[in-house]
Tab-separated table of C-alpha atoms in Angstrom:
chain	number	residue	atom	x	y	z
S	1	UNK	CA	18.784	-17.131	-7.086
S	2	UNK	CA	21.336	-15.872	-4.308
S	3	UNK	CA	22.120	-12.917	-6.762
S	4	UNK	CA	18.490	-12.224	-7.276
S	5	UNK	CA	17.687	-12.370	-3.822
S	6	UNK	CA	20.088	-10.077	-2.310
S	7	UNK	CA	17.944	-6.861	-3.778
S	8	UNK	CA	15.571	-7.691	-0.682
S	9	UNK	CA	17.937	-8.878	2.098
S	10	UNK	CA	18.349	-5.582	3.292
S	11	UNK	CA	14.695	-4.630	3.889
S	12	UNK	CA	13.721	-5.322	7.287
S	13	UNK	CA	9.665	-5.132	7.034
S	14	UNK	CA	7.589	-5.865	3.973
S	15	UNK	CA	3.881	-5.073	3.981
S	16	UNK	CA	1.061	-5.815	1.600
S	17	UNK	CA	-2.021	-3.774	1.207
S	18	UNK	CA	-4.794	-6.148	-0.233
S	19	UNK	CA	-8.365	-6.140	-0.898
S	20	UNK	CA	-10.862	-8.182	-2.876
S	21	UNK	CA	-12.413	-4.972	-4.219
S	22	UNK	CA	-11.221	-2.277	-6.414
S	23	UNK	CA	-11.829	1.253	-5.454
S	24	UNK	CA	-11.586	0.939	-1.650
S	25	UNK	CA	-8.516	3.153	-1.285
S	26	UNK	CA	-5.673	0.725	-1.121
S	27	UNK	CA	-3.231	3.099	-2.977
S	28	UNK	CA	-4.233	5.789	-0.582
S	29	UNK	CA	-3.666	3.759	2.497
S	30	UNK	CA	-0.019	2.188	0.922
S	31	UNK	CA	1.267	5.990	-0.337
S	32	UNK	CA	0.130	7.757	2.873
S	33	UNK	CA	1.626	4.811	5.020
S	34	UNK	CA	4.487	5.487	3.262
S	35	UNK	CA	4.908	9.059	3.125
S	36	UNK	CA	4.077	9.257	7.128
S	37	UNK	CA	6.744	6.637	7.980
S	38	UNK	CA	9.430	8.177	5.907
S	39	UNK	CA	8.470	11.611	7.567
S	40	UNK	CA	8.989	10.018	10.789
S	41	UNK	CA	12.543	9.105	9.963
S	42	UNK	CA	12.438	5.952	8.211
S	43	UNK	CA	13.773	4.552	5.027
S	44	UNK	CA	10.850	3.400	3.098
S	45	UNK	CA	10.265	2.082	-0.342
S	46	UNK	CA	6.876	1.340	-2.085
S	47	UNK	CA	6.553	-1.149	-4.934
S	48	UNK	CA	3.393	-0.543	-7.291
S	49	UNK	CA	2.403	-3.918	-8.465
S	50	UNK	CA	-0.842	-2.913	-10.034
S	51	UNK	CA	0.262	-3.467	-13.702
S	52	UNK	CA	-2.920	-2.182	-15.228
S	53	UNK	CA	-3.971	0.822	-13.020
S	54	UNK	CA	-0.562	2.265	-11.727
S	55	UNK	CA	-1.671	5.262	-9.352
S	56	UNK	CA	1.407	5.408	-6.931
S	57	UNK	CA	3.365	7.742	-9.173
S	58	UNK	CA	0.595	10.451	-9.167
S	59	UNK	CA	0.017	10.096	-5.647
S	60	UNK	CA	3.410	10.767	-4.610
S	61	UNK	CA	4.032	13.440	-6.831
S	62	UNK	CA	6.645	11.715	-9.118
S	63	UNK	CA	4.440	10.977	-12.175
S	64	UNK	CA	6.629	11.254	-15.650
S	65	UNK	CA	9.961	10.198	-13.779
S	66	UNK	CA	12.521	8.122	-15.184
S	67	UNK	CA	13.828	4.718	-13.826
S	68	UNK	CA	17.541	4.686	-13.899
S	69	UNK	CA	18.872	1.393	-15.373
S	70	UNK	CA	22.399	0.608	-14.208
S	71	UNK	CA	24.525	-2.768	-14.816
S	72	UNK	CA	23.429	-3.998	-11.101
S	73	UNK	CA	19.673	-3.261	-11.745
S	74	UNK	CA	16.992	-0.672	-11.657
S	75	UNK	CA	17.157	2.259	-9.534
S	76	UNK	CA	13.831	3.110	-7.620
S	77	UNK	CA	12.650	7.062	-8.112
S	78	UNK	CA	13.142	8.946	-5.019
S	79	UNK	CA	10.110	10.802	-3.594
S	80	UNK	CA	10.872	14.475	-2.316
S	81	UNK	CA	10.062	14.805	1.271
S	82	UNK	CA	9.068	17.713	3.264
S	83	UNK	CA	9.632	18.543	7.000
S	84	UNK	CA	12.259	18.387	9.733
S	85	UNK	CA	12.333	14.603	10.430
S	86	UNK	CA	13.098	13.247	6.849
S	87	UNK	CA	13.836	9.468	6.255
S	88	UNK	CA	13.896	8.281	2.781
S	89	UNK	CA	11.153	7.251	0.165
S	90	UNK	CA	11.286	5.707	-3.088
S	91	UNK	CA	9.300	3.921	-5.083
S	92	UNK	CA	8.837	1.597	-8.186
S	93	UNK	CA	6.099	1.249	-10.828
S	94	UNK	CA	5.238	0.109	-14.228
S	95	UNK	CA	3.704	3.633	-14.546
S	96	UNK	CA	7.299	5.031	-14.878
S	97	UNK	CA	7.676	2.940	-17.876
S	98	UNK	CA	4.734	3.677	-19.791
S	99	UNK	CA	2.651	6.782	-21.246
S	100	UNK	CA	-0.076	7.986	-18.979
S	101	UNK	CA	-2.783	7.104	-21.276
S	102	UNK	CA	-1.267	3.779	-22.437
S	103	UNK	CA	-3.168	0.659	-21.542
S	104	UNK	CA	-1.555	-2.661	-20.661
S	105	UNK	CA	-3.064	-5.430	-22.344
S	106	UNK	CA	-0.889	-8.441	-21.096
S	107	UNK	CA	-1.937	-11.845	-20.073
S	108	UNK	CA	-0.912	-13.606	-17.190
S	109	UNK	CA	2.447	-14.601	-17.651
S	110	UNK	CA	3.999	-11.531	-18.974
S	111	UNK	CA	2.280	-9.817	-15.822
S	112	UNK	CA	4.117	-12.414	-13.669
S	113	UNK	CA	7.646	-11.769	-15.515
S	114	UNK	CA	7.168	-8.163	-14.877
S	115	UNK	CA	6.336	-8.657	-11.085
S	116	UNK	CA	9.526	-11.046	-10.829
S	117	UNK	CA	11.531	-8.183	-12.262
S	118	UNK	CA	10.454	-5.956	-9.682
S	119	UNK	CA	11.590	-8.162	-6.902
S	120	UNK	CA	14.746	-9.107	-8.548
S	121	UNK	CA	16.071	-6.378	-10.496
S	122	UNK	CA	15.319	-3.194	-8.256
S	123	UNK	CA	18.025	-1.985	-6.118
S	124	UNK	CA	16.135	-0.863	-2.599
S	125	UNK	CA	19.291	-0.930	-0.524
S	126	UNK	CA	18.854	-0.593	3.077
S	127	UNK	CA	14.862	-0.092	3.850
S	128	UNK	CA	12.870	-0.124	7.296
S	129	UNK	CA	9.613	-0.845	5.336
S	130	UNK	CA	8.867	-1.583	2.009
S	131	UNK	CA	5.173	-1.367	1.469
S	132	UNK	CA	3.455	-3.023	-1.619
S	133	UNK	CA	0.421	-1.594	-3.456
S	134	UNK	CA	-1.780	-4.392	-5.042
S	135	UNK	CA	-4.685	-4.560	-7.714
S	136	UNK	CA	-8.064	-6.082	-6.491
S	137	UNK	CA	-8.507	-9.552	-6.292
S	138	UNK	CA	-6.703	-12.766	-5.820
S	139	UNK	CA	-5.054	-13.656	-9.156
S	140	UNK	CA	-2.063	-13.527	-11.284
S	141	UNK	CA	-0.322	-10.688	-9.569
S	142	UNK	CA	-1.132	-11.828	-6.142
S	143	UNK	CA	-0.178	-15.328	-6.720
S	144	UNK	CA	3.603	-14.116	-8.315
S	145	UNK	CA	3.759	-11.208	-5.611
S	146	UNK	CA	3.329	-13.613	-2.600
S	147	UNK	CA	5.516	-16.232	-4.457
S	148	UNK	CA	8.374	-14.233	-4.752
S	149	UNK	CA	8.062	-12.645	-1.540
S	150	UNK	CA	7.678	-15.821	0.876
S	151	UNK	CA	11.342	-16.192	1.270
S	152	UNK	CA	11.861	-12.995	2.784
S	153	UNK	CA	9.125	-13.620	5.587
S	154	UNK	CA	7.059	-10.827	4.843
S	155	UNK	CA	5.561	-8.939	8.049
S	156	UNK	CA	1.899	-9.339	6.849
S	157	UNK	CA	-0.911	-7.841	4.736
S	158	UNK	CA	-3.324	-4.824	5.656
S	159	UNK	CA	-6.929	-5.479	4.293
S	160	UNK	CA	-8.764	-2.563	2.952
S	161	UNK	CA	-12.532	-2.141	2.786
S	162	UNK	CA	-15.205	0.075	2.503
S	163	UNK	CA	-18.312	-0.544	5.084
S	164	UNK	CA	-21.018	-2.021	2.598
S	165	UNK	CA	-21.518	-5.692	2.327
S	166	UNK	CA	-20.400	-5.795	-1.411
S	167	UNK	CA	-16.940	-5.038	-0.266
S	168	UNK	CA	-16.801	-6.946	2.831
S	169	UNK	CA	-18.047	-9.917	1.002
S	170	UNK	CA	-14.979	-9.514	-1.585
S	171	UNK	CA	-12.602	-9.174	1.529
S	172	UNK	CA	-13.590	-12.225	3.013
S	173	UNK	CA	-11.986	-13.775	-0.164
S	174	UNK	CA	-9.034	-12.324	0.289
S	175	UNK	CA	-8.495	-13.137	3.712
S	176	UNK	CA	-9.081	-16.813	2.550
S	177	UNK	CA	-6.191	-16.061	-0.063
S	178	UNK	CA	-4.165	-15.307	2.606
S	179	UNK	CA	-4.774	-18.359	4.531
S	180	UNK	CA	-3.997	-20.348	1.788
S	181	UNK	CA	-0.743	-18.669	1.118
S	182	UNK	CA	0.290	-18.349	4.898
S	183	UNK	CA	0.340	-14.827	4.866
S	184	UNK	CA	-0.099	-12.972	8.177
S	185	UNK	CA	-3.011	-10.309	8.212
S	186	UNK	CA	-2.115	-7.308	10.539
S	187	UNK	CA	-5.554	-5.905	10.349
S	188	UNK	CA	-8.421	-4.441	8.665
S	189	UNK	CA	-8.986	-0.828	7.709
S	190	UNK	CA	-12.297	0.531	6.992
S	191	UNK	CA	-12.205	2.906	4.590
S	192	UNK	CA	-14.666	5.814	3.288
S	193	UNK	CA	-16.225	5.208	6.347
S	194	UNK	CA	-18.431	8.378	6.594
S	195	UNK	CA	-17.934	11.989	4.956
S	196	UNK	CA	-16.479	14.797	6.911
S	197	UNK	CA	-18.130	18.106	5.652
S	198	UNK	CA	-15.104	20.742	4.754
S	199	UNK	CA	-17.244	23.434	6.619
S	200	UNK	CA	-18.377	22.112	9.894
S	201	UNK	CA	-16.219	18.551	10.286
S	202	UNK	CA	-19.394	17.077	10.813
S	203	UNK	CA	-18.821	13.342	9.598
S	204	UNK	CA	-21.891	11.893	7.908
S	205	UNK	CA	-22.046	7.820	7.278
S	206	UNK	CA	-23.128	7.973	3.757
S	207	UNK	CA	-22.058	4.618	3.387
S	208	UNK	CA	-23.286	3.114	6.513
S	209	UNK	CA	-20.464	1.989	8.688
S	210	UNK	CA	-19.287	-0.693	10.788
S	211	UNK	CA	-18.725	-3.511	7.855
S	212	UNK	CA	-15.051	-3.910	8.222
S	213	UNK	CA	-14.997	-3.542	12.180
S	214	UNK	CA	-17.515	-6.832	12.209
S	215	UNK	CA	-15.734	-8.722	9.713
S	216	UNK	CA	-12.546	-8.092	12.037
S	217	UNK	CA	-14.235	-9.182	14.999
S	218	UNK	CA	-15.842	-12.321	13.275
S	219	UNK	CA	-12.382	-13.393	12.027
S	220	UNK	CA	-10.516	-12.423	15.169
S	221	UNK	CA	-8.472	-10.077	13.273
S	222	UNK	CA	-7.166	-6.546	14.344
S	223	UNK	CA	-9.189	-3.400	13.500
S	224	UNK	CA	-7.021	-1.022	12.666
S	225	UNK	CA	-9.967	1.732	12.552
S	226	UNK	CA	-12.137	4.122	10.178
S	227	UNK	CA	-10.923	6.455	8.081
S	228	UNK	CA	-13.738	9.012	6.688
S	229	UNK	CA	-13.875	10.456	3.195
S	230	UNK	CA	-12.251	13.688	3.129
S	231	UNK	CA	-11.880	16.220	0.143
S	232	UNK	CA	-8.572	17.335	1.369
S	233	UNK	CA	-7.282	14.149	1.066
S	234	UNK	CA	-7.915	13.875	-2.344
S	235	UNK	CA	-6.659	17.172	-2.689
S	236	UNK	CA	-3.494	16.359	-1.519
S	237	UNK	CA	-2.983	12.877	-3.432
S	238	UNK	CA	-3.719	15.087	-6.907
S	239	UNK	CA	-0.914	17.357	-5.702
S	240	UNK	CA	1.341	14.735	-4.431
S	241	UNK	CA	1.643	15.639	-0.748
S	242	UNK	CA	1.461	13.852	2.661
S	243	UNK	CA	-2.121	14.476	3.955
S	244	UNK	CA	-1.408	13.343	7.576
S	245	UNK	CA	1.260	16.376	7.511
S	246	UNK	CA	-0.594	19.159	5.832
S	247	UNK	CA	-3.795	18.685	7.832
S	248	UNK	CA	-2.486	17.514	11.326
S	249	UNK	CA	-5.543	17.382	13.619
S	250	UNK	CA	-8.465	16.841	10.606
S	251	UNK	CA	-10.531	13.954	11.749
S	252	UNK	CA	-9.451	11.639	8.661
S	253	UNK	CA	-5.515	12.599	9.131
S	254	UNK	CA	-5.992	11.730	12.778
S	255	UNK	CA	-7.793	8.589	11.916
S	256	UNK	CA	-5.327	7.595	9.047
S	257	UNK	CA	-2.475	8.328	11.350
S	258	UNK	CA	-3.889	6.176	14.233
S	259	UNK	CA	-4.317	3.399	11.355
S	260	UNK	CA	-0.537	3.635	10.594
S	261	UNK	CA	0.492	3.402	14.091
S	262	UNK	CA	-2.116	0.217	14.560
S	263	UNK	CA	-0.016	-1.350	11.467
S	264	UNK	CA	3.257	-0.570	12.853
S	265	UNK	CA	2.055	-1.985	16.357
S	266	UNK	CA	0.883	-5.288	14.591
S	267	UNK	CA	4.187	-5.596	13.127
S	268	UNK	CA	5.965	-5.299	16.291
S	269	UNK	CA	3.558	-7.755	18.172
S	270	UNK	CA	4.233	-10.453	15.394
S	271	UNK	CA	8.039	-10.064	15.647
S	272	UNK	CA	7.918	-10.391	19.333
S	273	UNK	CA	6.049	-13.456	19.176
S	274	UNK	CA	7.995	-15.216	16.691
């Protein structure tokens, strides 16, 4: 265990991105947070534990890269960064190990074994932040991830929801999972909260708004903010670019940057309280 554990001992802060619902933007929040922190000068890693639907390689623009294997373990794939204040960003995902159209048809034990290998065999090195992008739900991947992480005192989890009740209700289950697992919740993000017109920048709340904020208030959890839908965000992710850098000043970029700052603030507050 000591040899396995040393791969994470140089990671200062570990943040999970969770939601009970699929398709709410966990990977978007994970990747944009990782890119923003790295471009601010931090050393960042992002681990994709979504075994059946890995999207991190595509969003970060490193789809098709190969994971280098050494005698000591796997070397995460480096992500090229643009900007003057470069930090470091690297990632690992099952997406690097299978074809782009290959389905992963695995039962729980094999998923759990792969996730354990991500934690024991990856040579992350010194990191300021390790962001973990998770699949929806509270099942095998989540139990295996938290079980492997708890010895390293993770900073906590960021919850992502959309405004609708159908999403909020599933996030309540994820909050219960965190409570049972002893995992701190850093805050709730209300994603897809409105649509920003690319021509006039008016925001229309096509999916209603306020569901995530109400949930945060009812559970006495930090509300990290709302992020509206923006076609330019989708374009950036298709091209592997940082949205907050490419569209500085846009409503969605400002909102996303505020969410990221809120996450960092929640981590600092939790560390201070310890």
